[in-house]
Coordinates of C-alpha atoms in Angstrom, one line a residue:
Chain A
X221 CA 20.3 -2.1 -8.3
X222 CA 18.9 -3.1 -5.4
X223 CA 14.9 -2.9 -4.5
X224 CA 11.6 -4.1 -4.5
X225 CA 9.4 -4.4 -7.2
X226 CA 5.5 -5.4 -7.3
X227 CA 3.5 -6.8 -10.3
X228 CA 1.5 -5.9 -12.1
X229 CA 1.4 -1.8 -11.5
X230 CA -2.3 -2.2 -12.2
X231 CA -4.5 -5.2 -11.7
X232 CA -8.4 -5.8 -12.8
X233 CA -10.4 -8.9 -11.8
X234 CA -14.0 -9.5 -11.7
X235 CA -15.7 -9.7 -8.3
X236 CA -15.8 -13.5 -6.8
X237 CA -12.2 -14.3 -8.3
X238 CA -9.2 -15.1 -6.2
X239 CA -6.0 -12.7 -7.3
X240 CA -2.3 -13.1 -6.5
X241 CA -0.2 -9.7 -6.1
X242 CA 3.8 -10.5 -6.5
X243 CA 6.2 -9.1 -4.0
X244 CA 9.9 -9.5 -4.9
X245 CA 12.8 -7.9 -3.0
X246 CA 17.2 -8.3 -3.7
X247 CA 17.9 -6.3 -0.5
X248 CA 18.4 -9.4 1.4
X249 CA 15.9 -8.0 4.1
X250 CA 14.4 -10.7 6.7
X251 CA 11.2 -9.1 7.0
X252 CA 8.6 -8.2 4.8
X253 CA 5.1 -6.2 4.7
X254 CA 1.7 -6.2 3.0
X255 CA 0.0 -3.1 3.5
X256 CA -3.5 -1.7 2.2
X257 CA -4.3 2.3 1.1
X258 CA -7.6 3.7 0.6
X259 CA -8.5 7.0 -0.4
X260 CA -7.9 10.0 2.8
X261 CA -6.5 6.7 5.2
X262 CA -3.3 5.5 6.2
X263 CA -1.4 2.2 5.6
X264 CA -2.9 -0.7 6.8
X265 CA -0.9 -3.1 7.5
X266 CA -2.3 -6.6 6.4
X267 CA 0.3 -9.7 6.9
X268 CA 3.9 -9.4 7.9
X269 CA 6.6 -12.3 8.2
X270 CA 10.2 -11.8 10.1
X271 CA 11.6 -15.1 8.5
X272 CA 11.0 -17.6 5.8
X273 CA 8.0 -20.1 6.4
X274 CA 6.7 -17.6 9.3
X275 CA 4.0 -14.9 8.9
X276 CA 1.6 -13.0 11.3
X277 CA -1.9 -11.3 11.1
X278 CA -1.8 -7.5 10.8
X279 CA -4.4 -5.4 11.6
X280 CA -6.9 -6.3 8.6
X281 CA -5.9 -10.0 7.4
X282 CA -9.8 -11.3 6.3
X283 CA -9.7 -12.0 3.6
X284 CA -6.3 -12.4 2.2
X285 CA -3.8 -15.4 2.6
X286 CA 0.1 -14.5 2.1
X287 CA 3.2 -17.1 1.9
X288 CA 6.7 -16.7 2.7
X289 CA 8.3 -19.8 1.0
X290 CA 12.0 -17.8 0.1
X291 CA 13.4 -15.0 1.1
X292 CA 13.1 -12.8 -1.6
X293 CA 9.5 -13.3 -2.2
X294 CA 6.1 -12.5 0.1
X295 CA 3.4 -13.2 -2.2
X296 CA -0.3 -12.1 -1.0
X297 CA -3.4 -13.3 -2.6
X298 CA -6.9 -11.6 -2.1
X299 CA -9.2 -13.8 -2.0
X300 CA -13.4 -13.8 -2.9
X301 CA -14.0 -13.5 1.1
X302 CA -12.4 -9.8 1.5
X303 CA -15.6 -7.7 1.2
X304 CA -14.3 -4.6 -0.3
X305 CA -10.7 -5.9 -2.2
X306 CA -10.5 -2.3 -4.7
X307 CA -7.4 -0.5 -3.0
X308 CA -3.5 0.2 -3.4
X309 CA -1.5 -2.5 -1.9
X310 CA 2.0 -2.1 -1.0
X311 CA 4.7 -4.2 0.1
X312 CA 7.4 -3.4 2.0
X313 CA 10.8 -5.0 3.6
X314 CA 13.1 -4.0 6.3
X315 CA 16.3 -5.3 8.0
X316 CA 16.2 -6.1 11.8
X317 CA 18.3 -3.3 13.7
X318 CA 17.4 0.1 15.7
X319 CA 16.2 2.2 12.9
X320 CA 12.7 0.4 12.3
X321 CA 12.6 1.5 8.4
X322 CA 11.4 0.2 5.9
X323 CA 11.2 0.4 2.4
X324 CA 8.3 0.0 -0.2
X325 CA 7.7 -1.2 -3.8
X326 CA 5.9 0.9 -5.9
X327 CA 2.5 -0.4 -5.2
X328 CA -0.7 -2.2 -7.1
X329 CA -3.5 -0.8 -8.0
X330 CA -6.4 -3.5 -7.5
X331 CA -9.6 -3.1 -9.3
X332 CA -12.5 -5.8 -8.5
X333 CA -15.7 -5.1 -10.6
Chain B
X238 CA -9.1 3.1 17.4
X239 CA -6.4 5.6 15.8
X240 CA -3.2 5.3 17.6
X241 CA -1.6 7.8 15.1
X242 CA -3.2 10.9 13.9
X243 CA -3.0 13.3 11.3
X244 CA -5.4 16.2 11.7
X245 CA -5.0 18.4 8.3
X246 CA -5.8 16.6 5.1
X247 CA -4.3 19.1 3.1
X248 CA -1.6 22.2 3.4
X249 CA -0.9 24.6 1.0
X250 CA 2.3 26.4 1.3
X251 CA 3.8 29.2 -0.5
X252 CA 7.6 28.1 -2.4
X253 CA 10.0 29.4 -0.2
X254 CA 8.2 29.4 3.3
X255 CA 8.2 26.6 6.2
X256 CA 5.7 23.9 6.0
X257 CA 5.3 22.2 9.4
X258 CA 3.1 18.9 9.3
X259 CA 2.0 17.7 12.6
X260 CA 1.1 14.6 14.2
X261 CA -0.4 13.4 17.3
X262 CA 0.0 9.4 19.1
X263 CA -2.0 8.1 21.8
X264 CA 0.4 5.4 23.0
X265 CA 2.9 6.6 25.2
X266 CA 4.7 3.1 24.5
X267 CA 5.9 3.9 21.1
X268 CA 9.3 4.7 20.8
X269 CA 10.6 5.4 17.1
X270 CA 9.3 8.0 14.5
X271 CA 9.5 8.3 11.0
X272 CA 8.2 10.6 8.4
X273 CA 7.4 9.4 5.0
X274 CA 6.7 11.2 1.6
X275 CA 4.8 9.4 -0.8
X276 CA 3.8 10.7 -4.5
X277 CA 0.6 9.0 -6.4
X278 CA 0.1 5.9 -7.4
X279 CA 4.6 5.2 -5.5
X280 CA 5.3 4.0 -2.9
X281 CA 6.0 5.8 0.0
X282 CA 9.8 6.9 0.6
X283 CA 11.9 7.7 3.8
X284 CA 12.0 10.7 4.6
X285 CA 13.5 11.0 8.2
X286 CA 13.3 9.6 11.6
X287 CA 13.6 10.5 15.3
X288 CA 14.1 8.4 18.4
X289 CA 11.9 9.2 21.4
X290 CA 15.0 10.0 23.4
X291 CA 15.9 12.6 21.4
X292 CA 13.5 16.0 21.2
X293 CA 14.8 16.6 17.8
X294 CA 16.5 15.4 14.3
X295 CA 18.0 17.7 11.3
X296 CA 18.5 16.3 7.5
X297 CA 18.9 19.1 5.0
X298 CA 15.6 20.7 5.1
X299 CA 14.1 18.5 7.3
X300 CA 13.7 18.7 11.2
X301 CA 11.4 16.7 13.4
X302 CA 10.4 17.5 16.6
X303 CA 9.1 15.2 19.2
X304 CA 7.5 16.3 22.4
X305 CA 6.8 13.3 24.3
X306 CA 5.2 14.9 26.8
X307 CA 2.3 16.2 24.3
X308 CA 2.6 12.9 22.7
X309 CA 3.1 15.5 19.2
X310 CA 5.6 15.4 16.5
X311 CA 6.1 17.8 13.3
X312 CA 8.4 17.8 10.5
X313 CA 9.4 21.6 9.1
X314 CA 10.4 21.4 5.8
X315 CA 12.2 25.1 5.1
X316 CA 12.6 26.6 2.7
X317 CA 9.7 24.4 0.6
X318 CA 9.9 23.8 -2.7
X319 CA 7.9 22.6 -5.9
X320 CA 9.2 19.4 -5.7
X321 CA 8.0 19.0 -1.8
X322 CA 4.5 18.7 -2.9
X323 CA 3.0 14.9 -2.2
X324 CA 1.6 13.4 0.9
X325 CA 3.1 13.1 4.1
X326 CA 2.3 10.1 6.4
X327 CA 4.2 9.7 10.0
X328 CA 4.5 6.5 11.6
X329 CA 5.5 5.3 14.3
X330 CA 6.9 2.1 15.9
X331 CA 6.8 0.3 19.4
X332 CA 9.9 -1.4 21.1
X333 CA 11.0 -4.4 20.0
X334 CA 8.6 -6.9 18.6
X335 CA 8.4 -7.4 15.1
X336 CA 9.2 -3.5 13.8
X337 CA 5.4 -2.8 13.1
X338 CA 4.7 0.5 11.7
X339 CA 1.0 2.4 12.6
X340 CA 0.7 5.2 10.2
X341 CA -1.2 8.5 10.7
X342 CA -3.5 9.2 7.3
X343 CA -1.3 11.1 5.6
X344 CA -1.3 15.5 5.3
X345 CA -1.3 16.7 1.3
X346 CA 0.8 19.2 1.2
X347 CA 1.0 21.7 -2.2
X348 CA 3.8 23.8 -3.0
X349 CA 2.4 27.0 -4.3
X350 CA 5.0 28.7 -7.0

C-alpha cells in the first residue's frame, strides 16, 4: 500500500525549541516537497529536493533546514529562527514526467507556545 | 506577489447544481494546471489536470477549462454532491525546471442538501 505518511499528525513544542517533522514516502518518487498552510492562504512551498543529497530553497525557507539523506525520507526541522513556526505542514512527492503531480501525506499540525 | 489567484473564499452550492470554481494566473509562462481538493486537517488530493495546449479536460464530473488568453481557469463540478464539499486549491506549474507548484488560496465550497 503505497504512500506517504508524516509524523506525528499533531505536534506541540514550546517557543525557542528546535522540532523535526518526519516525511516518509514507498512510491519510489525522486522528488519531494515541504510545504506550509496557514489559515485563508495557499501552499507554500518551503524546501524541495529532485534527488538524494540535493535540496533547494522554496519560496519561504528562514527558518527551517531539511535533509535528503535516502530516498524514501525528506525530513524538515523548524528551527528557533522561523518567527511564526504554528501552521500545517505538508509533504509531498512526485515522479519526473509531463503530468507535474504530485501527491501529499496527510499533514502536521505544528503548535509552538 | 500572487502569481495564482483565487478570488471567492467560499461557495455555497445547492446538491444537484454546477459549482464552477475559478482561478486567475499572472504568468503567461506557466504551462500545466491542476485542481486539488483538500478536506481538514488531509492532505490535499488530485483532483484533475489540464495542459495549456488544450482549452479543456473531462473526468466524470469534472471539467476544466483553460483560457489562456484571459489567463483564467475553472473547474465545474456537475451535478454536486454532499461529498464535494472541502476546499479547492488550483495550481499551476512552469516548463520544465524542478515541477514547482504555485497554488491559488484555496475556494470553500459547501454542498447544500
Amino acid at each position: 500500500d503505497g504512500g506517504i505518511t508524516q509524523s506525528p499528525k499533531y505536534l506541540f513544542r514550546k517557543e525557542g525549541q528546535n522540532v523535526t517533522l518526519s516525511c516518509e514516502q514507498n512510491l519510489n518518487h525522486d522528488a519531494m516537497y515541504w510545504y506550509r498552510q496557514d489559515p485563508g492562504q495557499g501552499l507554500r512551498l518551503i524546501y524541495y529536493s529532485q534527488i538524494v543529497n540535493d535540496f533547494q530553497k522554496g519560496d519561504i525557507a528562514e527558518g527551517y533546514s531539511v535533509s535528503r539523506e535516502k530516498k524514501e525520507s525528506f525530513p524538515l526541522t523548524v528551527t528557533s529562527a522561523q518567527k511564526n513556526p504554528t501552521a500545517f505542514y505538508l509533504c509531498a512527492s512526485s515522479i519526473f514526467g509531463d503530468t507535474y503531480e504530485q501527491y501529499f501525506g496527510p499533514g502536521t499540525r505544528l503548535t509552538v507556545t | 506577489d500572487q502569481q495564482v489567484k483565487q478570488n471567492s473564499p467560499s461557495l455555497s452550492v445547492q446538491e444537484g447544481r454546477i459549482s464552477i470554481l475559478n482561478c486567475d494566473y499572472t504568468n503567461s509562462m506557466f504551462d500545466y494546471f491542476l485542481w486539488y481538493k483538500k478536506y481538514p486537517a488531509e492532505g490535499p488530493t488530485f483532483l484533475i489536470s489540464i495542459s495549456s495546449i488544450k482549452d479543456k479536460n473531462e473526468d466524470g464530473r469534472f471539467t476544466v477549462f483553460l483560457n489562456k488568453s484571459a489567463k483564467h481557469l475553472s473547474l465545474h463540478i456537475v451535478p454536486s454532491q454532499p461529498g464535494d464539499s472541502a476546499v479547492y486549491f488550483c495550481a499551476a506549474a512552469l516548463p520544465q525546471g524542478a515541477q514547482k507548484l504555485v497554488f491559488g488560496q484555496g475556494t470553500r465550497l459547501t454542498i447544500n442538501p
